[in-house]
Amino acid sequence: MLSAPNLDYELLAPIMIILGGALIGVLIEAFAKPAWRARLQLVISLAAIVISFNQLVRVRNDGSSIAAVTSVSVDGAGMFLQGAILIFAFLGILVIADQDNFAPQASALPGSAEEAAAIQAGKQQTEVFPLTMFAVAGMMLFPVATDYITLFVALEVLSLPLYLMAGLSRRRRLLSQEAALKYFLLGAYSSAFFLFGAALLYGYSGTISLNGLTDAIRGNTGNDVFLLLGIIFLSVGLLFKVGAVPFHSWKPDVYQGAPTPITGFMAAATKAAAFGATLRIFYLGLDAAQTSWKPFIAVISVITMIVGSLAAISQRDMKRMLAYSSIAHAGFVLTAIVSLSENALSASLFYLFAYGVATIGAFAIITIVRDSAGEVSDVNRWIGLGKKSPLVASVFSLFLLSFAGIPLTSGFVGKFSIFSAAYESGNIMLVVVGVLSSAIAVFFYLRVILMLFFTDATNDSISVVIPSILTRISISISAIFTIILGIAPSLLFDIAQDFAYFLR
Amino acid sequence: MDISNYIYLSAILFTIGAIGVVVRRNAIVVFMCIELMLNAANLAFVTFSRIHGNLAGQVTSFFTMVVAACEVVVGLAIIVAIYRSRRSASVDDASLLKR
């Protein structure tokens, strides 16, 4: 006879609440009047996120490695990242709520009479709210999953809604659809690699859990060919999601084509989730085989940092530039995986949070810099913005300074702690490359800031629209986090250190 | 028959799929190649399940099938949307983002 599995609902509740919110969102789409939908969806989504976060805080001290038998391990690092993802989702949804960024009816042909009629009728594609919530649920499950089934399902649950949302931009719709196609094909390609890697590791160890994998590596019971090939294929899938070179080619295109609020949310939250799972797999599952993957990841980390920083210099589109900057940041976090120490883990947790809030804020600002045809992401047209809208330009500069890692912003603390952890663990070469590529990165961030403030405007068609109150809240919270974590990093750093553990 | 032949078959199918994604130009065919890769992984899971004598691999392959079905829904929706606005499903025609 089968016995029911023993589930720890208290610990799984944060994910379930989000899924519940998403399902209510689907029902609202089916039954509520169109005029009410956007408002209802917003309230339900935000409420679910707040309740879920509250539940997460309540159970923060009783982590368990058997929250769902051997499939889910809700431990310190997992809970920290779940909390970070919930905060990103909260800030992201505030920006997403500005429906002016989304196609009124995604099924209408771009430029057709049907689309014009949909705009005329004021239609809204409010499905983005439940889609976002499903993605959030997948993102929360990904960093705590400990077997291949859960990992793969979480990976797809977080990716599938994002593929769709990438294609929903209101303006430049062909570009947006193209971004969705690229993201989908390359994303599905990488999940296939991930799955095949999981199959090979199952072949190696005979179990689908990460713990079983560790035991098999320690006991040296399997065929090493399967282990090595499995590690490589699994890493390809994960490195694609975090956007490491040479698996980064989707990132600039998708960041540019997707609706900007989605780009911001995706850049912050997907990265946290994907790095959560990557850290768990390498720290916990493959820890015993570190001599076989460390050189591989170290090389990827080095070329990711260099290529990301160098390619960002030549970008003329603000969203593409931030995409390359995001690639470079992925390289910095990868050094933490190579360092493989508790300090590196807490540093990367802090880094992912600091980078995420600044990213959401930066992309939220891009949504409000517009001309008559919609938002302007061409860097050259931002010239002189500092004279027209000093406040917006200063906050944007703050986020850029944080990306660059200038002292007194959260980015500096993140970079410093990640590099010092790498130094302690003896990876001097990575630290040198990291500092050099940070120096290159400072160049292009400062160039943008100089353009904003110290160059006279050449044309007057660009303007900053008055942001909706929700977007304004989101930008303000991001800016406040960025400053506070720069001035008093220990507020979050202590928490990150307390939570920097994985449970087997 | 030697059971390891199924592993070789799975590796061959996966390789065919992986190469197909790179060389084919039609989005639908690219997509079919990805499905082939997922099914190659399924075959590997089931074979290893047989070799190790436990059911975990077979259960995984069921989950993979469901996930692959969801992926088809999302993927075809995107491809159809692209086809309707461009009258072409070639991945080479979708190049507005390259400048």
XYZ file of C-alpha atoms in Angstrom:
603
model
C 0.000 0.000 0.000
C 1.101 3.533 -0.745
C 1.398 5.963 2.129
C 0.799 9.668 1.609
C 4.014 11.694 1.453
C 4.766 13.824 4.452
C 4.587 17.489 3.425
C 5.588 20.382 5.618
C 2.876 22.834 4.621
C 4.185 25.654 6.823
C 7.384 25.785 4.796
C 5.740 25.225 1.428
C 3.040 27.817 2.132
C 4.937 30.809 0.663
C 5.034 29.101 -2.747
C 1.463 27.837 -2.454
C 0.103 31.278 -1.561
C 1.656 32.700 -4.709
C 0.195 29.867 -6.790
C -3.179 30.496 -5.144
C -2.937 34.173 -6.058
C -2.130 33.191 -9.642
C -5.148 30.868 -9.829
C -7.464 33.559 -8.447
C -6.001 35.807 -11.130
C -6.996 33.287 -13.799
C -10.545 33.179 -12.391
C -10.709 36.974 -12.444
C -9.812 36.897 -16.134
C -12.705 34.509 -16.698
C -15.415 36.101 -14.594
C -14.711 39.732 -13.669
C -15.865 42.686 -15.769
C -13.061 43.991 -18.019
C -13.216 47.427 -16.393
C -12.419 45.989 -12.966
C -9.843 43.410 -13.933
C -6.674 45.473 -13.812
C -7.424 46.852 -10.379
C -8.550 43.498 -8.938
C -5.534 41.720 -10.385
C -3.161 44.275 -8.923
C -4.702 44.028 -5.453
C -4.770 40.220 -5.470
C -1.184 39.919 -6.716
C 0.225 42.382 -4.209
C -1.818 40.837 -1.385
C -0.587 37.336 -2.235
C 3.014 38.561 -2.296
C 2.665 40.310 1.078
C 0.955 37.319 2.736
C 3.537 34.970 1.285
C 6.396 37.156 2.530
C 4.803 37.312 5.956
C 4.581 33.525 6.078
C 8.203 33.266 4.989
C 9.286 35.577 7.811
C 7.245 33.544 10.296
C 8.991 30.261 9.456
C 12.447 31.759 8.873
C 14.065 29.842 11.744
C 12.688 26.367 11.156
C 14.207 25.329 7.863
C 13.973 21.693 6.882
C 15.684 19.558 4.289
C 12.629 17.323 4.000
C 9.930 19.946 3.450
C 8.474 17.746 0.705
C 10.084 14.343 1.293
C 13.381 14.542 -0.636
C 12.211 16.988 -3.283
C 12.334 20.338 -1.533
C 14.805 21.613 1.031
C 13.726 24.935 2.501
C 16.961 26.138 4.082
C 18.698 29.434 4.777
C 19.922 30.289 1.303
C 16.641 29.105 -0.199
C 14.547 31.223 2.157
C 16.732 34.284 1.649
C 16.350 34.036 -2.117
C 12.612 33.374 -1.838
C 12.321 36.561 0.195
C 14.432 38.461 -2.339
C 12.293 37.152 -5.214
C 9.122 38.223 -3.403
C 10.513 41.727 -2.945
C 11.506 41.844 -6.631
C 8.020 40.634 -7.557
C 6.424 43.336 -5.419
C 8.525 46.089 -6.988
C 8.151 44.549 -10.432
C 4.375 44.290 -10.288
C 4.102 47.943 -9.284
C 5.817 48.811 -12.581
C 3.947 46.153 -14.563
C 0.679 47.698 -13.329
C 1.312 50.620 -15.696
C -0.562 48.926 -18.539
C 0.625 51.458 -21.083
C 3.618 49.202 -21.671
C 1.631 46.202 -22.863
C -0.203 45.353 -26.070
C -3.950 45.968 -25.718
C -4.665 42.648 -27.381
C -1.713 40.378 -28.016
C -3.579 38.276 -30.591
C -4.288 41.246 -32.888
C -1.905 41.678 -35.815
C 0.547 44.540 -35.323
C -0.738 47.585 -37.185
C -4.087 46.020 -38.049
C -7.536 47.573 -37.757
C -8.292 45.050 -35.025
C -5.409 46.394 -32.957
C -6.505 49.989 -33.499
C -10.002 49.035 -32.381
C -8.600 47.370 -29.279
C -6.642 50.509 -28.394
C -9.722 52.605 -29.082
C -11.825 50.417 -26.787
C -9.153 50.696 -24.089
C -8.637 46.938 -23.883
C -5.954 45.642 -21.569
C -4.031 42.407 -21.496
C -4.396 41.931 -17.740
C -3.236 38.305 -18.022
C 0.260 39.586 -17.291
C -0.547 39.570 -13.570
C -1.336 35.842 -13.209
C 1.496 35.056 -15.648
C 3.892 37.002 -13.453
C 2.622 35.193 -10.378
C 3.132 31.768 -11.978
C 6.653 32.807 -12.902
C 7.248 33.962 -9.308
C 6.046 30.603 -7.963
C 8.470 28.790 -10.272
C 11.263 31.124 -9.246
C 10.585 30.450 -5.563
C 10.604 26.702 -6.116
C 13.769 26.621 -8.260
C 16.296 27.558 -5.534
C 14.836 25.115 -2.982
C 14.355 22.115 -5.297
C 16.610 19.160 -4.548
C 15.695 16.570 -7.140
C 15.803 16.640 -10.929
C 12.021 16.434 -11.403
C 11.334 19.413 -9.163
C 14.245 21.352 -10.629
C 13.061 20.768 -14.177
C 9.399 21.528 -13.447
C 10.329 24.703 -11.537
C 12.637 25.758 -14.371
C 9.806 25.432 -16.887
C 7.169 27.015 -14.639
C 9.359 30.076 -14.287
C 10.349 30.209 -17.954
C 7.114 29.571 -19.852
C 5.230 32.671 -18.591
C 8.322 34.791 -19.269
C 8.517 33.594 -22.899
C 4.951 34.799 -23.402
C 5.351 38.067 -21.541
C 8.441 38.942 -23.585
C 6.159 39.200 -26.620
C 3.544 41.537 -25.162
C 5.083 44.956 -25.754
C 2.620 47.654 -26.852
C 5.032 49.469 -29.150
C 7.517 47.955 -31.594
C 5.528 44.762 -31.475
C 7.414 42.933 -34.221
C 10.594 43.412 -32.230
C 8.866 42.151 -29.136
C 7.469 39.049 -30.828
C 10.883 38.325 -32.240
C 12.370 38.579 -28.764
C 9.743 36.121 -27.513
C 10.613 33.661 -30.293
C 14.334 33.876 -29.592
C 13.855 33.565 -25.873
C 11.555 30.603 -26.324
C 13.674 28.632 -28.798
C 16.948 29.201 -26.972
C 15.324 28.694 -23.562
C 13.741 25.402 -24.598
C 17.055 24.348 -26.177
C 18.868 24.941 -22.904
C 16.202 23.153 -20.842
C 16.706 20.131 -23.081
C 20.417 20.218 -22.231
C 19.535 20.568 -18.557
C 17.234 17.559 -18.738
C 19.720 15.396 -20.603
C 22.355 16.320 -18.032
C 19.938 15.285 -15.286
C 19.341 11.964 -17.094
C 23.083 11.297 -17.262
C 23.547 12.147 -13.576
C 20.675 9.800 -12.780
C 22.478 7.188 -14.793
C 25.602 7.870 -12.750
C 24.076 7.766 -9.282
C 20.863 5.787 -9.664
C 18.844 8.365 -7.721
C 17.244 11.608 -8.810
C 18.055 13.552 -5.641
C 21.076 15.819 -5.190
C 21.880 14.131 -1.887
C 22.025 10.777 -3.616
C 24.338 12.316 -6.192
C 26.731 13.504 -3.467
C 26.723 10.073 -1.839
C 27.433 8.411 -5.167
C 30.337 10.775 -5.866
C 31.765 10.211 -2.352
C 31.378 6.450 -2.642
C 32.726 6.550 -6.212
C 30.162 3.975 -7.278
C 29.211 5.059 -10.793
C 30.666 5.486 -14.240
C 32.688 8.718 -14.347
C 31.848 9.368 -17.996
C 28.204 9.857 -17.072
C 29.191 12.117 -14.188
C 31.391 14.399 -16.290
C 29.013 14.615 -19.242
C 26.113 15.107 -16.824
C 27.861 17.994 -15.080
C 28.633 19.660 -18.413
C 25.100 19.336 -19.819
C 23.458 20.404 -16.553
C 25.781 23.413 -16.296
C 24.965 24.454 -19.862
C 21.281 24.616 -18.952
C 21.962 26.606 -15.788
C 24.553 28.925 -17.339
C 22.095 29.746 -20.089
C 19.527 30.873 -17.539
C 21.984 33.099 -15.700
C 23.252 34.428 -19.033
C 26.926 33.460 -18.865
C 29.122 33.734 -21.978
C 29.037 31.794 -24.378
C 25.367 31.099 -23.610
C 24.393 34.766 -23.418
C 23.322 35.550 -26.975
C 19.601 35.704 -26.092
C 20.047 38.233 -23.350
C 20.573 41.541 -25.203
C 17.847 40.722 -27.728
C 15.285 39.659 -25.155
C 16.069 42.546 -22.819
C 15.657 44.982 -25.685
C 12.521 43.489 -27.221
C 10.523 42.617 -24.106
C 8.247 45.216 -22.492
C 10.519 47.185 -20.168
C 8.704 46.402 -16.871
C 9.002 42.692 -17.710
C 12.685 43.123 -18.554
C 13.335 44.655 -15.152
C 11.436 41.980 -13.253
C 12.963 39.181 -15.308
C 16.512 40.508 -15.008
C 16.294 40.697 -11.227
C 14.178 37.696 -10.276
C 15.255 35.120 -12.873
C 18.841 35.787 -11.998
C 18.218 35.292 -8.273
C 16.282 32.075 -8.898
C 18.732 30.638 -11.411
C 21.744 31.443 -9.250
C 19.925 29.972 -6.253
C 19.571 26.646 -8.029
C 23.089 26.847 -9.474
C 24.587 27.536 -6.046
C 22.653 24.653 -4.515
C 23.639 22.195 -7.233
C 27.332 23.098 -7.094
C 27.616 23.618 -3.319
C 25.517 20.656 -2.334
C 25.215 18.120 -5.133
C 28.541 18.443 -6.926
C 30.670 19.657 -4.028
C 32.468 16.312 -3.818
C 33.456 16.452 -7.501
C 34.798 19.987 -7.374
C 38.094 19.238 -9.062
C 36.244 18.268 -12.231
C 34.057 21.382 -12.631
C 35.992 24.196 -10.947
C 38.322 24.943 -13.888
C 35.375 24.875 -16.299
C 33.281 27.331 -14.262
C 36.333 29.522 -13.578
C 36.991 29.899 -17.311
C 33.309 30.663 -17.991
C 33.364 33.214 -15.191
C 36.424 34.985 -16.607
C 35.137 35.223 -20.186
C 31.686 36.259 -18.919
C 33.122 39.172 -16.953
C 35.364 40.306 -19.819
C 32.909 39.899 -22.694
C 30.037 41.456 -20.731
C 32.049 44.545 -19.799
C 33.682 45.038 -23.206
C 30.509 44.528 -25.247
C 28.565 46.975 -23.081
C 30.863 49.812 -24.165
C 29.740 49.767 -27.773
C 25.986 49.566 -27.112
C 23.764 52.423 -28.205
C 20.575 51.118 -26.714
C 20.084 51.613 -22.993
C 18.316 48.272 -22.525
C 21.008 46.404 -24.471
C 23.696 48.122 -22.437
C 22.032 47.033 -19.196
C 21.727 43.518 -20.663
C 25.489 43.322 -21.201
C 26.021 44.784 -17.766
C 23.782 42.021 -16.427
C 25.973 39.462 -18.230
C 29.070 40.933 -16.576
C 27.327 40.763 -13.199
C 26.539 37.092 -13.810
C 30.286 36.586 -14.210
C 30.937 38.246 -10.841
C 28.484 35.934 -9.089
C 30.012 32.914 -10.848
C 33.289 33.671 -9.048
C 31.371 32.962 -5.832
C 30.555 29.490 -7.112
C 34.201 28.799 -7.829
C 35.182 30.083 -4.360
C 32.893 27.492 -2.754
C 32.933 28.894 0.791
C 30.351 30.129 3.267
C 31.589 33.713 2.871
C 31.201 33.475 -0.882
C 27.666 32.160 -0.428
C 26.596 35.022 1.845
C 28.314 37.510 -0.471
C 26.446 36.199 -3.492
C 23.110 36.324 -1.624
C 23.756 39.965 -0.766
C 24.936 40.672 -4.306
C 21.874 39.141 -5.963
C 19.563 41.222 -3.782
C 21.471 44.487 -4.241
C 21.780 43.984 -7.997
C 18.102 43.016 -8.315
C 16.573 46.085 -6.679
C 18.864 48.428 -8.618
C 17.926 46.659 -11.872
C 14.187 46.960 -11.307
C 14.641 50.650 -10.487
C 16.793 51.308 -13.563
C 14.350 49.631 -15.953
C 11.420 51.391 -14.273
C 13.097 54.698 -15.108
C 13.537 53.640 -18.740
C 9.739 53.141 -18.914
C 9.105 56.806 -18.084
C 11.615 58.438 -20.446
C 9.585 58.833 -23.627
C 8.863 60.764 -26.749
C 5.641 60.867 -28.743
C 6.184 57.333 -30.099
C 6.770 55.649 -26.751
C 9.765 55.044 -24.601
C 13.199 56.066 -25.822
C 15.967 53.604 -25.171
C 18.545 55.114 -27.547
C 21.412 56.255 -25.317
C 22.239 59.270 -27.499
C 18.791 60.708 -27.072
C 19.174 60.753 -23.294
C 21.794 63.511 -23.672
C 21.048 66.452 -21.420
C 18.259 64.713 -19.537
C 19.848 65.870 -16.285
C 18.970 69.464 -17.111
C 15.350 68.709 -17.919
C 14.580 66.267 -15.134
C 17.363 66.450 -12.563
C 15.635 64.135 -10.112
C 15.016 61.278 -12.554
C 18.509 61.603 -13.998
C 20.080 61.573 -10.520
C 18.203 58.467 -9.428
C 19.146 56.726 -12.676
C 22.769 57.713 -12.076
C 22.500 56.274 -8.576
C 21.499 52.891 -10.024
C 24.309 53.055 -12.587
C 26.822 53.891 -9.855
C 25.568 50.893 -7.920
C 26.070 48.652 -10.996
C 29.552 50.102 -11.354
C 30.320 49.345 -7.713
C 31.122 52.872 -6.535
C 31.453 53.162 -2.718
C 28.368 54.227 -0.732
C 26.074 52.250 -3.010
C 24.905 48.678 -2.477
C 26.824 47.487 -5.546
C 30.190 48.336 -3.988
C 29.527 46.254 -0.889
C 28.337 43.331 -3.017
C 31.355 43.392 -5.301
C 33.800 43.915 -2.459
C 32.467 40.978 -0.436
C 32.318 38.655 -3.443
C 35.882 39.467 -4.481
C 37.248 39.203 -0.941
C 35.628 35.774 -0.607
C 37.248 34.753 -3.895
C 40.598 36.080 -2.618
C 40.308 34.137 0.649
C 39.663 30.932 -1.248
C 42.817 31.482 -3.289
C 41.361 32.376 -6.680
C 43.613 35.392 -7.204
C 43.294 35.244 -10.989
C 39.516 35.618 -10.806
C 39.849 38.615 -8.495
C 42.292 40.320 -10.865
C 40.043 39.773 -13.892
C 37.005 40.831 -11.872
C 38.562 44.087 -10.739
C 39.841 44.850 -14.242
C 36.470 44.252 -15.863
C 34.807 46.339 -13.120
C 37.160 49.130 -14.106
C 36.101 48.774 -17.754
C 32.482 48.785 -16.638
C 32.922 51.997 -14.647
C 33.963 53.651 -17.903
C 30.688 53.087 -19.710
C 28.474 53.776 -16.709
C 30.275 57.072 -16.141
C 30.008 57.904 -19.833
C 26.210 57.671 -19.585
C 26.176 59.798 -16.435
C 28.354 62.427 -18.130
C 25.964 62.446 -21.073
C 23.016 62.936 -18.759
C 24.454 65.892 -16.884
C 27.319 67.533 -18.696
C 26.318 67.567 -22.341
C 23.860 70.034 -23.825
C 20.699 68.586 -25.241
C 20.617 68.346 -29.023
C 16.911 67.830 -29.484
C 13.878 68.484 -27.386
C 11.546 65.697 -28.444
C 12.367 63.501 -25.457
C 10.686 64.030 -22.130
C 10.065 62.359 -18.830
C 6.411 61.546 -18.401
C 4.932 62.027 -14.960
C 5.199 58.481 -13.623
C 2.147 56.807 -12.182
C 2.107 56.687 -8.402
C 2.867 52.936 -8.458
C 5.924 53.304 -10.671
C 7.052 56.166 -8.467
C 6.744 53.986 -5.349
C 8.721 51.209 -7.016
C 11.532 53.528 -8.112
C 11.674 55.190 -4.686
C 11.866 51.904 -2.791
C 14.611 50.646 -5.113
C 16.566 53.862 -4.674
C 16.175 53.774 -0.890
C 17.377 50.158 -0.738
C 20.355 51.001 -2.933
C 21.439 53.898 -0.717
C 20.747 52.255 2.644
C 22.564 49.053 1.706
C 25.493 51.180 0.567
C 25.696 53.234 3.753
C 24.761 50.558 6.272
C 25.372 47.236 4.508
C 25.475 45.308 7.767
C 21.676 45.587 7.999
C 21.319 43.054 5.206
C 24.778 41.536 5.358
C 24.199 40.087 8.822
C 20.963 38.534 7.610
C 22.722 37.106 4.547
C 25.401 35.593 6.787
C 22.820 34.023 9.088
C 21.054 32.527 6.106
C 24.130 31.371 4.191
C 23.683 27.646 4.674
C 22.311 24.720 2.728
C 20.618 21.777 4.420
C 21.255 18.261 3.167
C 20.033 -7.346 -26.495
C 22.512 -5.269 -24.560
C 20.633 -2.579 -22.698
C 23.400 -0.003 -23.164
C 22.384 0.207 -26.838
C 19.407 2.277 -25.700
C 21.798 4.769 -24.150
C 23.672 5.027 -27.448
C 20.370 5.504 -29.280
C 19.370 8.225 -26.838
C 22.731 9.982 -27.301
C 22.329 9.783 -31.095
C 18.785 11.191 -30.968
C 19.931 13.994 -28.678
C 22.786 14.852 -31.035
C 20.498 14.853 -34.071
C 18.168 17.218 -32.231
C 20.954 19.488 -31.010
C 22.464 19.763 -34.510
C 19.032 20.232 -36.060
C 18.314 23.247 -33.869
C 21.491 24.885 -35.113
C 21.229 24.118 -38.827
C 17.486 24.220 -39.594
C 15.800 27.526 -40.385
C 12.099 26.899 -39.951
C 10.928 27.685 -36.422
C 8.590 24.689 -36.397
C 11.377 22.312 -37.402
C 13.715 23.855 -34.831
C 11.005 23.298 -32.281
C 10.572 19.660 -33.354
C 14.310 19.156 -32.909
C 14.018 20.468 -29.340
C 11.208 18.004 -28.693
C 13.439 15.263 -30.061
C 16.108 16.246 -27.525
C 13.585 16.091 -24.681
C 12.470 12.646 -25.815
C 16.074 11.498 -26.062
C 16.444 12.517 -22.411
C 13.271 10.545 -21.651
C 14.676 7.460 -23.293
C 17.864 7.838 -21.253
C 15.842 8.199 -18.053
C 13.798 5.081 -18.750
C 16.854 3.036 -19.701
C 18.782 4.069 -16.597
C 15.675 3.287 -14.591
C 15.817 -0.248 -15.958
C 19.555 -0.526 -15.329
C 19.341 0.694 -11.727
C 16.143 -1.220 -11.049
C 14.187 1.695 -9.547
C 11.236 3.687 -10.811
C 12.501 7.240 -10.339
C 13.603 7.569 -13.953
C 10.272 6.407 -15.334
C 8.395 8.869 -13.132
C 10.687 11.649 -14.351
C 9.872 10.827 -17.955
C 6.138 11.272 -17.246
C 6.806 14.700 -15.800
C 8.926 15.539 -18.826
C 6.084 14.613 -21.171
C 3.659 16.906 -19.356
C 6.140 19.760 -19.309
C 6.916 19.206 -22.997
C 3.203 19.427 -23.765
C 2.996 22.776 -21.942
C 6.027 23.933 -23.876
C 4.290 23.053 -27.153
C 1.306 25.217 -26.196
C 3.438 28.240 -25.415
C 5.841 27.683 -28.300
C 3.204 27.263 -30.986
C 1.358 30.338 -29.694
C 4.511 32.409 -30.157
C 5.371 30.891 -33.550
C 1.811 31.379 -34.850
C 1.803 35.010 -33.685
C 5.077 35.592 -35.543
C 3.844 33.788 -38.644
C 0.653 35.850 -38.770
C 2.489 39.154 -38.601
C 5.291 38.248 -41.032
C 3.910 35.442 -43.213
C 7.075 33.499 -42.506
C 8.206 31.087 -39.838
C 11.888 31.255 -40.751
C 14.171 32.089 -37.875
C 16.438 33.964 -40.321
C 13.724 36.444 -41.213
C 13.352 37.347 -37.568
C 16.388 39.601 -37.483
C 15.111 43.056 -36.516
C 17.126 42.864 -33.331
C 20.419 42.546 -35.194
C 21.744 45.907 -36.190
